[in-house]
Tab-separated table of C-alpha atoms and ligand atoms in Angstrom:
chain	number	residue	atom	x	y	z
A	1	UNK	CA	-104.902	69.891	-5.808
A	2	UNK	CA	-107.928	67.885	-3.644
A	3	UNK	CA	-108.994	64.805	-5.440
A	4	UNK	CA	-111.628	62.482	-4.579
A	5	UNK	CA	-111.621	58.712	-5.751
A	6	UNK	CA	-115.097	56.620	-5.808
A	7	UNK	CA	-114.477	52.710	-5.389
A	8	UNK	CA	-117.431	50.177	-5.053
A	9	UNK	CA	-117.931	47.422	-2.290
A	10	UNK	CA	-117.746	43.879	-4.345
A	11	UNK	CA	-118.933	40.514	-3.846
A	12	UNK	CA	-116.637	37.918	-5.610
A	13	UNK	CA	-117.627	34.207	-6.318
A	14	UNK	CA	-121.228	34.520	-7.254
A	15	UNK	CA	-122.326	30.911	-6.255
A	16	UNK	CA	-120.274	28.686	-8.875
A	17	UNK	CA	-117.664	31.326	-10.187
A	18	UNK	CA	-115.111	30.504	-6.984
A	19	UNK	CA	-111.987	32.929	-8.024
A	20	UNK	CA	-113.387	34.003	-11.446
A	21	UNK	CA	-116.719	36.071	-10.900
A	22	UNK	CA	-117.680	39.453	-9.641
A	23	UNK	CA	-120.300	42.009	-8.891
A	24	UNK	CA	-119.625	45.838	-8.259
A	25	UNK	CA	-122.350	47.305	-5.777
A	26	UNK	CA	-123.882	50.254	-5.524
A	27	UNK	CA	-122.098	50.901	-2.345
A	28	UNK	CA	-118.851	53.063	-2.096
A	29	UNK	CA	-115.771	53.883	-0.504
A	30	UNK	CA	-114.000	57.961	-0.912
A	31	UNK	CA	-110.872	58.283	-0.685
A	32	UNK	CA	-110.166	62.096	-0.638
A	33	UNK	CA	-105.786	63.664	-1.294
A	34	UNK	CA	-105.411	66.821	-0.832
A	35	UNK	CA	-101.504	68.066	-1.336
A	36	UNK	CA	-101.990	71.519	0.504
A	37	UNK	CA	-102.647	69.658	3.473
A	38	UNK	CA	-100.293	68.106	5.787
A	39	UNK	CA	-99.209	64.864	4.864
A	40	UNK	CA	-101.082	62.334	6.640
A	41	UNK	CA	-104.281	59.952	6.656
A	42	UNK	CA	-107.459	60.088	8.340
A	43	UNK	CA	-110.502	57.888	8.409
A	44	UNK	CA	-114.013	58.115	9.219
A	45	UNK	CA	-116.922	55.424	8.990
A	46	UNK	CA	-116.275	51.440	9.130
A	47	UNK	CA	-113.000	50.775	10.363
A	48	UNK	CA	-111.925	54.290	11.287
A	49	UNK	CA	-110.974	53.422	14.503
A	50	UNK	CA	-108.590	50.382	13.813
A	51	UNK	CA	-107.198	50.946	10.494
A	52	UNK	CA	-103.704	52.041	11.084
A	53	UNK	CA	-102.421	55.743	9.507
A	54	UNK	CA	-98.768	55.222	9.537
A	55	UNK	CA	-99.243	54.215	5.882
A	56	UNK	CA	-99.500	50.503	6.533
A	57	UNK	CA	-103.145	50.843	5.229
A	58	UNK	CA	-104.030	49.415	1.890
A	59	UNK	CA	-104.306	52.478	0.094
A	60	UNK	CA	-101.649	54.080	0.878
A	61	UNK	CA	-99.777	50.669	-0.209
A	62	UNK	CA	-101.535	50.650	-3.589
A	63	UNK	CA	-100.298	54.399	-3.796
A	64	UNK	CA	-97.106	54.046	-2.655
A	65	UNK	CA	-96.355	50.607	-5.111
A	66	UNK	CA	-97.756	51.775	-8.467
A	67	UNK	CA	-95.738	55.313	-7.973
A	68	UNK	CA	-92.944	52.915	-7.357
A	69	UNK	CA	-93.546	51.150	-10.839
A	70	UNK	CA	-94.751	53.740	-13.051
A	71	UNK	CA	-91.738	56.206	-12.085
A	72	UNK	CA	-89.954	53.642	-14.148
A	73	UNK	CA	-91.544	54.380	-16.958
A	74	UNK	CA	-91.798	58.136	-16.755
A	75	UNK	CA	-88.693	58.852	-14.538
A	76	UNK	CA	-89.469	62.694	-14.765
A	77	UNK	CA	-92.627	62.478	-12.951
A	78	UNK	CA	-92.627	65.220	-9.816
A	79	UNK	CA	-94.724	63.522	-7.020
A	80	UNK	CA	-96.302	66.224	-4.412
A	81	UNK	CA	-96.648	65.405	-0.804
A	82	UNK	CA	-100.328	65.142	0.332
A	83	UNK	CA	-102.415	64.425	3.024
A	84	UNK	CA	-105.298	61.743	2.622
A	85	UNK	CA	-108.763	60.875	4.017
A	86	UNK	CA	-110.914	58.177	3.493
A	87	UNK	CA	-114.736	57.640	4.062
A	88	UNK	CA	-115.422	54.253	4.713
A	89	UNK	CA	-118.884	52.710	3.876
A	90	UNK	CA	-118.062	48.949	2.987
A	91	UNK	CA	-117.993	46.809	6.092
A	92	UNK	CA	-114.439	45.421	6.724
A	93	UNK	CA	-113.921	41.473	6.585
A	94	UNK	CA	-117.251	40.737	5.716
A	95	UNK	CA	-116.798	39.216	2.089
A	96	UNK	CA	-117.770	42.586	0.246
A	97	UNK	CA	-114.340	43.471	-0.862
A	98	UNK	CA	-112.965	46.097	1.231
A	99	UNK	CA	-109.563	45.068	0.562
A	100	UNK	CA	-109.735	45.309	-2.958
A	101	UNK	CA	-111.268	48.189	-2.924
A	102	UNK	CA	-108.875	50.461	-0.827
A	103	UNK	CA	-106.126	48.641	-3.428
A	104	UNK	CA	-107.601	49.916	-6.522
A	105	UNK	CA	-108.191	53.387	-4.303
A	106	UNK	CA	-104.778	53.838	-3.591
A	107	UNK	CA	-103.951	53.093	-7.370
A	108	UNK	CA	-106.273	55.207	-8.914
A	109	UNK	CA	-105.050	57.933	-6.750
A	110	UNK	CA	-101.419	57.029	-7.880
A	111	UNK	CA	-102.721	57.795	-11.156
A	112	UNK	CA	-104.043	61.169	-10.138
A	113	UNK	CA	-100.968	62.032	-8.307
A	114	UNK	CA	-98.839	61.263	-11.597
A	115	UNK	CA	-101.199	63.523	-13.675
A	116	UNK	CA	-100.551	63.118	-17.384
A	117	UNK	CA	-98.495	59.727	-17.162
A	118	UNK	CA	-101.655	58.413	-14.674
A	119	UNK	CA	-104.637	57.059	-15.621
A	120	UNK	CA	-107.967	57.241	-16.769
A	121	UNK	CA	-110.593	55.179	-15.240
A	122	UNK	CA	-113.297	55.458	-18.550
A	123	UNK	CA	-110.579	53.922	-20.470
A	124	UNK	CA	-110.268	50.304	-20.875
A	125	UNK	CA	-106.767	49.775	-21.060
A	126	UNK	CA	-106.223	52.504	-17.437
A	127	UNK	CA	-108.906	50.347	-15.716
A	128	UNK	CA	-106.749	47.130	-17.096
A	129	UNK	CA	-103.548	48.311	-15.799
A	130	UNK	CA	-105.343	49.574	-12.187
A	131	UNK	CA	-107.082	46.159	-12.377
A	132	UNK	CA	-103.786	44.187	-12.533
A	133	UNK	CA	-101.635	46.515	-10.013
A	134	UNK	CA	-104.115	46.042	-7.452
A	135	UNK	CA	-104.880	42.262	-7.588
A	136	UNK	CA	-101.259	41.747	-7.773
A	137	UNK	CA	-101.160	43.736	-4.323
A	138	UNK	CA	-104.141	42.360	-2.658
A	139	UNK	CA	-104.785	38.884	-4.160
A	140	UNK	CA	-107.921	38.548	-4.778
A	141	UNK	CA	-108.778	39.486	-8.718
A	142	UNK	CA	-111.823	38.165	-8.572
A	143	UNK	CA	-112.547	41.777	-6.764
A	144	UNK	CA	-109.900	43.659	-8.383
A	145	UNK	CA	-111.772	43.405	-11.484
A	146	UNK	CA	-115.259	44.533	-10.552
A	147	UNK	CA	-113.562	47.145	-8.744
A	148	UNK	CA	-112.081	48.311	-11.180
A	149	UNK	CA	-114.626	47.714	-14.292
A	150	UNK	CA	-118.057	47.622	-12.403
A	151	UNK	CA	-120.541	45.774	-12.913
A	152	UNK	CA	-120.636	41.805	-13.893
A	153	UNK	CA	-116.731	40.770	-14.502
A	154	UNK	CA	-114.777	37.130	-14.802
A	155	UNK	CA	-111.273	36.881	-15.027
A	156	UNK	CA	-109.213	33.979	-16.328
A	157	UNK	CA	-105.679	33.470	-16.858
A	158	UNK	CA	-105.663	37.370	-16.166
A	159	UNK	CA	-108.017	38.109	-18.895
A	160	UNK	CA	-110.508	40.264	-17.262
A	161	UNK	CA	-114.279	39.988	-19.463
A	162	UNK	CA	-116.576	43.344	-18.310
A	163	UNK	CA	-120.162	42.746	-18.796
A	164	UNK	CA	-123.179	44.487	-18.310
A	165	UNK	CA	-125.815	42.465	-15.883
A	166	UNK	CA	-129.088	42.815	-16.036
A	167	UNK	CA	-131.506	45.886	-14.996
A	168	UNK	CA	-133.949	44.035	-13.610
A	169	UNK	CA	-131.175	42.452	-10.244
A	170	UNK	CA	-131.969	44.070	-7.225
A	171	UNK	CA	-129.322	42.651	-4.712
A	172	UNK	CA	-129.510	42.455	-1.075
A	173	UNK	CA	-126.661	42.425	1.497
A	174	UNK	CA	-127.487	40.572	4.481
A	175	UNK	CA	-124.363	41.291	6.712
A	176	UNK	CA	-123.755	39.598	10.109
A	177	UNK	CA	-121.865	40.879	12.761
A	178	UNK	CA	-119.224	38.471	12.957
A	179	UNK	CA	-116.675	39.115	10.796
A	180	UNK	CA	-114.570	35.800	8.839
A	181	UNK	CA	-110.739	36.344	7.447
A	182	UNK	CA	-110.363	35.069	3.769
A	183	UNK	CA	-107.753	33.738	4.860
A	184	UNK	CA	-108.901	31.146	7.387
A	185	UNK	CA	-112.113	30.712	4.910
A	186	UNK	CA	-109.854	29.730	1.963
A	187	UNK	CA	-107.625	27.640	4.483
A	188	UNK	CA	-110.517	25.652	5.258
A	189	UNK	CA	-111.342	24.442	1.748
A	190	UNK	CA	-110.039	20.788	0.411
A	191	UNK	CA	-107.350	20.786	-1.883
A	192	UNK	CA	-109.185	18.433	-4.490
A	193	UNK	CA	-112.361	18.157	-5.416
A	194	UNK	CA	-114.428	15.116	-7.086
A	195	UNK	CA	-115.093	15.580	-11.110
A	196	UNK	CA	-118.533	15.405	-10.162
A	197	UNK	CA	-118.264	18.537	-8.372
A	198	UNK	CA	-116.134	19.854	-11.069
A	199	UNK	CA	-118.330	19.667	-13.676
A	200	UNK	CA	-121.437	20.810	-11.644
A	201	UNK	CA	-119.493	24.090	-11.016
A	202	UNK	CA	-118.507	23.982	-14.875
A	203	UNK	CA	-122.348	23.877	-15.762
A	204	UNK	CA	-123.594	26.365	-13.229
A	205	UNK	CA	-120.968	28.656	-13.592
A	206	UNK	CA	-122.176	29.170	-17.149
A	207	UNK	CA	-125.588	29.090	-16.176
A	208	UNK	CA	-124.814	32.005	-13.201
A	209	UNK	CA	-123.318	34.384	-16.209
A	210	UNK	CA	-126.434	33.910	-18.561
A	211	UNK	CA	-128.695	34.103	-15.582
A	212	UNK	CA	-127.231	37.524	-14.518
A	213	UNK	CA	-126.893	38.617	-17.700
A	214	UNK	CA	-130.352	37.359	-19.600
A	215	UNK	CA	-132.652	35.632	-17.623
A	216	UNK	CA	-132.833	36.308	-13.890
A	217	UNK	CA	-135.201	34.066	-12.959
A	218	UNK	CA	-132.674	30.892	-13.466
A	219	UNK	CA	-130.810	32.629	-10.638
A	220	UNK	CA	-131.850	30.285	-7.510
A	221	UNK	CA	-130.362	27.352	-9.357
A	222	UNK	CA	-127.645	28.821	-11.467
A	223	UNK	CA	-126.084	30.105	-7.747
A	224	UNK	CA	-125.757	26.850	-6.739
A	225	UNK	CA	-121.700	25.455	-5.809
A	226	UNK	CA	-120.202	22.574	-4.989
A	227	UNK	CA	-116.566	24.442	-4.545
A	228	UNK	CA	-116.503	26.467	-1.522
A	229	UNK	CA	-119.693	27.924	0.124
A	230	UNK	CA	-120.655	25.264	2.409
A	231	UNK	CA	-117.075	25.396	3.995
A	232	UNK	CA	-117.786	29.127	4.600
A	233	UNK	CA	-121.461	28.339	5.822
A	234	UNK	CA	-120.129	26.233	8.438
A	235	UNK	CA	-118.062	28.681	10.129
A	236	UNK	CA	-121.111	30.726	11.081
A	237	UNK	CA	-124.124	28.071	11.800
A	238	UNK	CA	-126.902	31.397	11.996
A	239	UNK	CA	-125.884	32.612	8.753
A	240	UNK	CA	-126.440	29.383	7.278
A	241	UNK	CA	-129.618	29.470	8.581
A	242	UNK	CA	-130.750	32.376	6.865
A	243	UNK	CA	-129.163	31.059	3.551
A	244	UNK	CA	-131.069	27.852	4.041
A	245	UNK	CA	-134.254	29.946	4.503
A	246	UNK	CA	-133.909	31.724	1.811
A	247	UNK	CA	-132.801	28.582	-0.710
A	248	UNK	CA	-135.843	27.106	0.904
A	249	UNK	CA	-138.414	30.532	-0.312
A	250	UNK	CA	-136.792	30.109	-3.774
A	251	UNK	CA	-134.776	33.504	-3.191
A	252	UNK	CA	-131.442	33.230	-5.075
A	253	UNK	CA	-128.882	33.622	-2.674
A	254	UNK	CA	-124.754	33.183	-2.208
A	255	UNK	CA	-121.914	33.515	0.186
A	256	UNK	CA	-120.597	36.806	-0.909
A	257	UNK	CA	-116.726	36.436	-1.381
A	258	UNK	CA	-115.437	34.304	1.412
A	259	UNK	CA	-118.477	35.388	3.572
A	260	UNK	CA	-120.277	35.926	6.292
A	261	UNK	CA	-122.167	38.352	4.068
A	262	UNK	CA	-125.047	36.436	2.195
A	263	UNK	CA	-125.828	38.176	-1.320
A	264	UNK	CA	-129.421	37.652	-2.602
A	265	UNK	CA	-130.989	39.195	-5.200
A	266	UNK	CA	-135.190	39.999	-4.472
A	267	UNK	CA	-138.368	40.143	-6.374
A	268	UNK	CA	-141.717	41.657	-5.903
A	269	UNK	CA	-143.093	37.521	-4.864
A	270	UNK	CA	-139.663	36.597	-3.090
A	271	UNK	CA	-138.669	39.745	-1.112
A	272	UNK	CA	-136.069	39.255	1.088
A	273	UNK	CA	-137.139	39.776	4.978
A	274	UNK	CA	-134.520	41.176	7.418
A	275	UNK	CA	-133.108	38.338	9.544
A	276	UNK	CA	-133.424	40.198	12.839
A	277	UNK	CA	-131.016	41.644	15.422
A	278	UNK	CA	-127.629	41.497	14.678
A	279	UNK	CA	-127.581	41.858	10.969
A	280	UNK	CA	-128.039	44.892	8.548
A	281	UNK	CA	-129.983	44.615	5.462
A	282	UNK	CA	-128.358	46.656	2.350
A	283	UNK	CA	-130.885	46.875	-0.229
A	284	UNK	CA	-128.324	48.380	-3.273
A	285	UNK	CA	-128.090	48.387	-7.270
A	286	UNK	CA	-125.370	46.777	-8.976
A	287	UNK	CA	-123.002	49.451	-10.219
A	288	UNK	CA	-122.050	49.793	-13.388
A	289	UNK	CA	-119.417	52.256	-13.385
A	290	UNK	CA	-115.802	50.840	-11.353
A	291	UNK	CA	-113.714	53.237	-10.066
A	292	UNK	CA	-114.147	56.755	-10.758
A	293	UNK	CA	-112.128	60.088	-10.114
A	294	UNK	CA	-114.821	62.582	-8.626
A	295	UNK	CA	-115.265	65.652	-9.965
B	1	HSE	N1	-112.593	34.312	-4.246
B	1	HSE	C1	-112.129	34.740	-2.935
B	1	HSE	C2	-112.548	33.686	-1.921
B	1	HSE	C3	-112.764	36.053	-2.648
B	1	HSE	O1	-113.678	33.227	-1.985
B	1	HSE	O2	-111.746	33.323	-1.065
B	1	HSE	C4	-112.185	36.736	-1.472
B	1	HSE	O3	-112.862	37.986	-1.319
């Protein structure tokens, strides 16, 4: 059996939704198991030559711990060995949800490998069950879901709400070099906030869903936060730059996830120009589809 798994790179946060809101883009990672090869796993493309294949790696940890708790339920189930390779196209530690990603990878291919006692990804309550084994492994739902579901997601309370956004968003990656851990970017935020704050995040988080949803053009407000994204900004004072720039030109734009990556979202009058040396520009769609067993 050689099985191919499609998983999309993810921005979480959207502005105002810190924790709750995600994006699936139109950019994807394969993760290809083959069990007539040797067992083993290969990389190619970002990250290939520093992500470890002793089985450390985060797929191989979402396979490895969702065999471990579905056996339970279907003790029978014969696992074969295999051998794995993945193609890598999302950028690692950049705030487009690698992690997650390779999680929800190695769980969809758990499904695969338990073949009728798996999962199937076009069903809600498979992509439910992926969704929660993977943000349980990686911690961060907020891409889990996304990942899992594509397109526009927020979670609460573990309640995961799919929705479609709209056709007209035409994102835009602008990734820096430099690469920022989520976990010094999350260590970095305060612990409390003022209710001022609180409530502005309230009103624009609402506004951010309707805007990517409905009505697009309330986007350069409704991205606005008070939570988290100047903390992120001010680890990396050129990226800031651009995202002041941009706010300044009226072109919605947010940390995406814990950053460096800026997400904006063009239009015919507020195209997005390419910030210069040292960054890549990733014009993509949002994805509708999450993850996907290929064919
Ligand atoms: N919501 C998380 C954060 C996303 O901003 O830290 C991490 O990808």
């Amino acid at each position: 059996m050689k099985v191919t798994v499609r998983v999309p790179a993810t921005s979480a946060n959207l502005g105002p939704g810190f924790d709750c809101f995600g994006l699936a883009l139109d950019l994807c990672n394969e993760v290809t198991i083959d069990t007539e090869a040797e067992p083993g796993v290969s990389w190619e493309g970002e990250g290939a030559d520093e992500l470890p294949t002793d089985g450390s790696d985060m797929v191989s940890r979402g396979v490895a711990t969702t065999l471990e708790q579905q056996i339970r339920h279907h003790p029978g189930a014969a696992i074969p060995s295999f051998g794995m390779h993945g193609v890598n196209r999302i950028p690692l530690e950049r705030g487009l949800g690698s992690s997650s990603a390779a999680a929800v990878a190695g769980v969809a291919i758990a499904g695969v490998l338990l073949g009728p006692a798996g999962f199937d990804p076009s069903d809600r309550d498979s992509a439910y069950t992926m969704f929660a084994y993977a943000a349980q492994l990686e911690g961060h739902p907020d891409n889990a879901a996304p990942a899992a579901f594509g397109g526009l997601t927020v979670i609460a309370d573990g309640f995961v709400a799919p929705m479609l956004a709209h056709p007209a968003l035409r994102p835009v990656a602008l990734i820096p070099e430099e690469r920022l851990s989520t976990a010094a970017a999350r260590e970095a935020l305060p612990e409390q906030v003022s209710r001022t704050d609180a409530v502005f995040n309230v009103a624009h988080g609402a506004l951010v869903v309707h805007a990517l949803t409905q009505d697009p053009d309330l986007l350069p407000v409704a991205l606005r936060d008070r939570l988290h994204q100047e903390v992120r900004l001010a680890f990396a004072p050129e990226v800031r730059e651009v995202f002041r720039d941009l706010d300044r030109r009226g072109v919605p734009v947010c940390v995406s996830g814990s950053g460096p990556t800026l997400l904006a979202f063009e239009s015919d009058d507020r195209p997005v120009e390419d910030p210069g040396p040292g960054w890549r520009v990733l014009r993509t769609a949002v994805r509708a589809a999450g993850v996907e067993i290929v064919p």
